[in-house]
Amino acid sequence: MIDAVGNPKNLLLLGGTSDIALAIARRYAETSKPKVIIAARPGARRDAAVAEVEGYGLTTQVIDFDAAVEGSAESAVRDAFTAGDVDVAVVAYGVLGDNENDWTDPLAARRLAEINYASAVEVGVLLSNAMKAQGHGRIVALSSAAGERARRSNFVYGSSKAGFDAFYTGLTYALADYGIKVLVVRPGFVKSKMTKGLKPAPLATTPDAVADQVVDAVRAGKEQIWSPKLFQLVMLVLKLVPRPIFRKLPF
Ligand SMILES: NC(=O)c1ccc[n+]([C@@H]2O[C@H](COP(=O)([O-])OP(=O)(O)OC[C@H]3O[C@@H](n4cnc5c(N)ncnc54)[C@H](OP(=O)(O)O)[C@@H]3O)[C@@H](O)[C@H]2O)c1
């Protein structure tokens, strides 16, 4: 259960090697000692994530999860909830892809859409059913500002996040009747593994800064946040830019 000050007892990270997900665990470790369930693909990054989380003084449970493998989400969510209630589940996995390759390669485009959208929808349904059964829970869905208006430079990723965002926003409405809250998080550019080597965009932020906002928003029961906060305004303005101009913007 989430305690009186908003700390989860059990925290599930789907995409447990994500820099943002690990920063969320780190942030919770400052005020409580949740068990962290790391659902991720086996390998050195997962081993490092476990060592990192245990280094914060937290206990861990490791679960195999590969979003590209059929049946993996179902068994991962089942295993996570078998060990006890999951108070907060973070849907953190995703791939940025290579837009210029992806929009010309059908299989690459499909792979990206399957991981970022189709699998995330399946995971959302699985988490909803499990949280309805336990009678409580919070889902944190890492969407992206890129999904709000797809840009020429990353529209394959942007389109997958648009679908992701619409689904988890709808889930917010559907689960409200069950007392389960969903937080949709829309970061701009975050300096993480995903963006390593890319030139930081204006208002670039860090996994720690996103995590601070996420933990505060979960405590406050919010349903949507942008990271940094100013991105909400930026996106509002960008959405109003006429298409003939928008398509020529250099980003
Ligand atoms: N970084 C940004 O600028 C930014 C901005 C907006 C939104 N986001 C979103 O925030 C979330 C977290 O991203 P991040 O910045 O923390 O990047 P990250 O550190 O690269 O995390 C992404 C994670 O997704 C996992 N993943 C990729 N394919 C997978 C698969 N088939 N099955 C299971 N896991 C898989 C990776 O696991 P492996 O270790 O196994 O590769 C990786 O840990 C993503 O959904 C991303 O789209 C990021």
Coordinates of C-alpha atoms and ligand atoms in Angstrom, one line a residue:
M1 CA 0.0 0.0 0.0
I2 CA 1.0 3.6 -0.5
D3 CA 1.7 5.1 3.0
A4 CA 0.2 8.3 4.4
V5 CA 2.9 10.4 2.9
G6 CA 2.7 8.8 -0.6
N7 CA 5.5 6.3 -0.5
P8 CA 4.9 2.9 -2.2
K9 CA 5.8 -0.4 -0.5
N10 CA 6.3 -2.1 -3.8
L11 CA 7.5 -0.3 -6.9
L12 CA 7.4 -2.0 -10.3
L13 CA 9.7 -0.7 -13.1
L14 CA 8.8 -2.1 -16.5
G15 CA 11.9 -1.1 -18.3
G16 CA 13.9 -1.4 -15.1
T17 CA 17.1 -0.3 -16.7
S18 CA 15.7 3.0 -17.9
D19 CA 17.6 6.0 -16.5
I20 CA 14.3 7.8 -15.7
A21 CA 12.9 4.7 -14.0
L22 CA 16.1 4.3 -11.9
A23 CA 16.0 8.0 -11.0
I24 CA 12.4 7.5 -9.7
A25 CA 13.6 4.6 -7.5
R26 CA 16.5 6.8 -6.3
R27 CA 14.1 9.5 -5.4
Y28 CA 11.8 7.2 -3.4
A29 CA 14.8 5.8 -1.6
E30 CA 15.4 9.2 -0.1
T31 CA 12.2 9.0 1.9
S32 CA 11.3 5.3 2.2
K33 CA 12.5 1.8 1.5
P34 CA 10.2 0.3 -1.2
K35 CA 11.0 -3.1 -2.8
V36 CA 11.8 -2.4 -6.4
I37 CA 10.7 -4.9 -9.0
I38 CA 13.0 -4.6 -12.0
A39 CA 11.3 -6.0 -15.0
A40 CA 13.8 -5.9 -17.9
R41 CA 15.8 -7.9 -20.4
P42 CA 18.5 -10.0 -18.9
G43 CA 22.1 -8.7 -19.4
A44 CA 24.7 -6.4 -18.1
R45 CA 22.4 -3.3 -18.0
R46 CA 19.9 -5.2 -15.8
D47 CA 22.7 -6.4 -13.5
A48 CA 23.9 -2.9 -13.2
A49 CA 20.4 -1.6 -12.5
V50 CA 20.0 -4.1 -9.7
A51 CA 23.4 -3.2 -8.1
E52 CA 22.5 0.5 -8.4
V53 CA 19.1 0.1 -6.7
E54 CA 20.5 -2.1 -4.0
G55 CA 23.2 0.5 -3.5
Y56 CA 20.4 2.9 -2.4
G57 CA 19.6 0.4 0.4
L58 CA 16.5 -1.0 -1.3
T59 CA 15.6 -4.6 -1.9
T60 CA 15.0 -5.8 -5.4
Q61 CA 13.1 -8.5 -7.3
V62 CA 14.2 -9.2 -10.9
I63 CA 11.7 -10.3 -13.6
D64 CA 12.4 -11.1 -17.2
F65 CA 10.6 -8.7 -19.5
D66 CA 11.1 -8.2 -23.2
A67 CA 8.5 -6.0 -24.9
A68 CA 9.3 -7.5 -28.3
V69 CA 8.5 -11.0 -27.2
E70 CA 4.9 -12.3 -27.2
G71 CA 3.8 -13.5 -23.8
S72 CA 6.6 -11.7 -21.9
A73 CA 4.4 -8.8 -20.7
E74 CA 1.8 -11.2 -19.4
S75 CA 4.2 -13.3 -17.4
A76 CA 6.2 -10.3 -16.2
V77 CA 3.1 -8.6 -14.8
R78 CA 1.8 -11.9 -13.3
D79 CA 5.1 -12.5 -11.5
A80 CA 5.2 -8.9 -10.2
F81 CA 1.8 -9.1 -8.6
T82 CA 2.3 -12.7 -7.4
A83 CA 4.9 -11.5 -4.9
G84 CA 2.5 -9.0 -3.3
D85 CA 0.6 -5.8 -4.2
V86 CA 2.2 -3.4 -6.6
D87 CA 1.5 0.1 -5.4
V88 CA 3.2 2.1 -8.2
A89 CA 4.0 0.7 -11.7
V90 CA 6.2 2.7 -14.0
V91 CA 5.9 2.0 -17.7
A92 CA 9.3 3.2 -18.7
Y93 CA 10.6 1.1 -21.6
G94 CA 10.8 2.5 -25.1
V95 CA 13.0 3.0 -28.1
L96 CA 13.9 6.2 -29.9
G97 CA 14.8 4.5 -33.1
D98 CA 16.4 6.1 -36.1
N99 CA 13.8 8.1 -37.9
E100 CA 15.4 8.2 -41.3
N101 CA 15.8 4.5 -41.3
D102 CA 12.5 3.7 -39.6
W103 CA 10.3 5.6 -42.0
T104 CA 11.8 3.8 -45.0
D105 CA 12.2 0.3 -43.5
P106 CA 8.8 -1.4 -42.9
L107 CA 10.1 -4.0 -40.4
A108 CA 12.1 -1.4 -38.3
A109 CA 9.0 0.9 -38.2
R110 CA 6.8 -2.0 -37.1
R111 CA 9.3 -3.1 -34.4
L112 CA 9.4 0.4 -33.0
A113 CA 5.6 0.7 -33.0
E114 CA 5.2 -2.7 -31.4
I115 CA 7.6 -1.9 -28.5
N116 CA 6.5 1.7 -27.9
Y117 CA 2.8 1.3 -28.6
A118 CA 1.3 -2.2 -29.1
S119 CA 3.2 -3.7 -26.2
A120 CA 2.6 -0.7 -24.0
V121 CA -1.1 -1.1 -24.6
E122 CA -1.0 -4.7 -23.6
V123 CA 1.0 -3.8 -20.5
G124 CA -1.6 -1.1 -19.6
V125 CA -4.4 -3.6 -19.8
L126 CA -2.5 -6.1 -17.8
L127 CA -1.7 -3.6 -15.1
S128 CA -5.3 -2.3 -15.0
N129 CA -6.7 -5.8 -14.5
A130 CA -4.2 -6.6 -11.8
M131 CA -4.7 -3.3 -10.0
K132 CA -8.5 -3.6 -10.2
A133 CA -8.2 -7.1 -8.6
Q134 CA -6.0 -5.8 -5.8
G135 CA -8.2 -2.7 -5.4
H136 CA -5.6 0.0 -5.6
G137 CA -2.5 1.2 -7.4
R138 CA -0.9 3.9 -9.5
I139 CA 0.4 3.7 -13.0
V140 CA 3.1 6.1 -14.2
A141 CA 3.2 6.1 -18.0
L142 CA 6.3 7.7 -19.6
S143 CA 4.9 9.3 -22.7
S144 CA 6.6 12.1 -24.6
A145 CA 6.1 15.7 -25.7
A146 CA 7.1 14.3 -29.1
G147 CA 3.7 12.6 -29.3
E148 CA 1.8 15.8 -29.0
R149 CA 2.6 17.0 -32.5
A150 CA 4.8 14.8 -34.7
R151 CA 7.8 16.5 -36.2
R152 CA 9.5 15.7 -39.5
S153 CA 12.7 14.7 -37.6
N154 CA 11.1 12.0 -35.4
F155 CA 7.6 11.3 -36.5
V156 CA 7.9 7.5 -36.3
Y157 CA 8.8 7.7 -32.6
G158 CA 6.4 10.6 -32.2
S159 CA 3.5 8.7 -33.7
S160 CA 4.1 5.7 -31.4
K161 CA 4.1 8.1 -28.4
A162 CA 0.9 9.8 -29.6
G163 CA -0.8 6.4 -29.5
F164 CA 0.7 5.6 -26.2
D165 CA -0.4 8.9 -24.8
A166 CA -4.0 8.6 -26.0
F167 CA -4.2 5.1 -24.6
Y168 CA -2.9 5.9 -21.1
T169 CA -5.0 9.1 -21.0
G170 CA -8.1 7.0 -21.8
L171 CA -7.0 4.6 -19.1
T172 CA -6.9 7.5 -16.6
Y173 CA -10.6 8.0 -17.3
A174 CA -11.5 4.3 -17.2
L175 CA -9.7 3.5 -14.0
A176 CA -10.9 6.5 -12.0
D177 CA -14.1 4.6 -11.1
Y178 CA -11.9 1.9 -9.5
G179 CA -9.8 4.3 -7.4
I180 CA -6.7 3.7 -9.5
K181 CA -4.8 6.7 -10.8
V182 CA -2.7 7.0 -13.9
L183 CA -0.1 9.7 -14.4
V184 CA 0.9 10.5 -18.0
V185 CA 4.3 12.1 -18.1
R186 CA 5.4 14.1 -21.1
P187 CA 9.1 14.9 -21.0
G188 CA 10.8 16.9 -23.6
F189 CA 14.5 16.1 -24.2
V190 CA 16.0 14.1 -21.3
K191 CA 19.7 13.5 -21.0
S192 CA 19.6 9.8 -20.7
K193 CA 20.9 6.6 -22.4
M194 CA 18.2 7.2 -25.0
T195 CA 19.5 10.5 -26.1
K196 CA 23.3 9.9 -25.6
G197 CA 25.3 11.5 -28.4
L198 CA 22.4 13.7 -29.5
K199 CA 22.6 17.5 -29.3
P200 CA 20.4 18.5 -26.3
A201 CA 17.3 20.3 -27.4
P202 CA 16.2 23.6 -25.7
L203 CA 14.9 23.0 -22.2
A204 CA 16.7 19.7 -22.0
T205 CA 16.3 18.1 -18.6
T206 CA 17.7 15.2 -16.5
P207 CA 16.3 11.9 -15.3
D208 CA 16.6 13.2 -11.7
A209 CA 14.5 16.3 -12.5
V210 CA 11.8 14.2 -14.2
A211 CA 11.8 11.8 -11.3
D212 CA 11.3 14.7 -8.8
Q213 CA 8.3 15.8 -10.7
V214 CA 6.9 12.2 -11.1
V215 CA 7.2 11.4 -7.4
D216 CA 5.6 14.7 -6.4
A217 CA 2.8 14.2 -9.0
V218 CA 2.1 10.7 -7.8
R219 CA 1.8 12.0 -4.2
A220 CA -0.5 14.8 -5.4
G221 CA -2.6 12.4 -7.4
K222 CA -2.0 14.3 -10.7
E223 CA -3.0 12.8 -14.0
Q224 CA -0.7 14.7 -16.4
I225 CA 2.6 16.5 -16.2
W226 CA 5.1 17.9 -18.6
S227 CA 8.8 17.9 -17.9
P228 CA 10.1 20.5 -17.5
K229 CA 6.8 22.2 -16.6
L230 CA 7.3 24.9 -19.2
F231 CA 7.0 22.3 -21.9
Q232 CA 3.2 22.4 -21.5
L233 CA 3.2 26.0 -22.7
V234 CA 5.8 25.3 -25.4
M235 CA 3.6 22.5 -26.8
L236 CA 0.5 24.6 -26.6
V237 CA 2.2 27.2 -28.8
L238 CA 3.8 24.6 -31.2
K239 CA 0.3 23.1 -31.7
L240 CA -0.9 26.4 -33.0
V241 CA 1.9 26.9 -35.5
P242 CA 0.3 26.5 -39.0
R243 CA 1.3 23.3 -40.8
P244 CA 3.1 25.0 -43.7
I245 CA 5.4 26.7 -41.2
F246 CA 5.6 23.7 -38.7
R247 CA 6.9 21.3 -41.4
K248 CA 9.8 23.6 -42.1
L249 CA 10.9 24.0 -38.5
P250 CA 14.5 22.9 -38.1
F251 CA 14.0 20.2 -35.4
Ligands
LIG1 N1 15.2 10.5 -23.0 C1 14.3 11.3 -23.5 O1 14.6 12.4 -24.1 C2 12.8 11.0 -23.3 C3 11.9 12.0 -23.6 C4 10.5 11.8 -23.6 C5 10.1 10.5 -23.2 N2 11.0 9.5 -22.9 C6 10.5 8.2 -22.6 O2 10.9 7.8 -21.3 C7 11.0 6.4 -21.2 C8 12.3 6.1 -20.5 O3 13.4 6.6 -21.3 P1 14.8 6.9 -20.7 O4 15.1 8.3 -21.1 O5 14.9 6.5 -19.3 O6 15.8 6.1 -21.7 P2 16.6 4.7 -21.5 O7 17.4 4.9 -20.3 O8 17.2 4.4 -22.8 O9 15.4 3.7 -21.1 C9 14.7 3.0 -22.1 C10 14.6 1.6 -21.6 O10 13.7 0.8 -22.5 C11 14.2 -0.5 -22.5 N3 13.8 -1.3 -23.6 C12 14.0 -1.0 -24.9 N4 13.5 -2.0 -25.7 C13 13.0 -2.9 -24.8 C14 12.3 -4.2 -24.9 N5 12.2 -4.7 -26.2 N6 11.9 -4.8 -23.8 C15 12.1 -4.3 -22.6 N7 12.7 -3.1 -22.4 C16 13.1 -2.4 -23.5 C17 15.7 -0.4 -22.4 O11 16.1 -1.6 -21.8 P3 17.5 -2.3 -22.2 O12 18.5 -1.9 -21.1 O13 17.2 -3.7 -22.1 O14 17.9 -1.8 -23.5 C18 15.9 0.9 -21.6 O15 16.3 0.6 -20.3 C19 10.9 5.9 -22.6 O16 9.6 5.4 -22.8 C20 11.1 7.1 -23.5 O17 10.4 7.0 -24.7 C21 12.4 9.7 -23.0

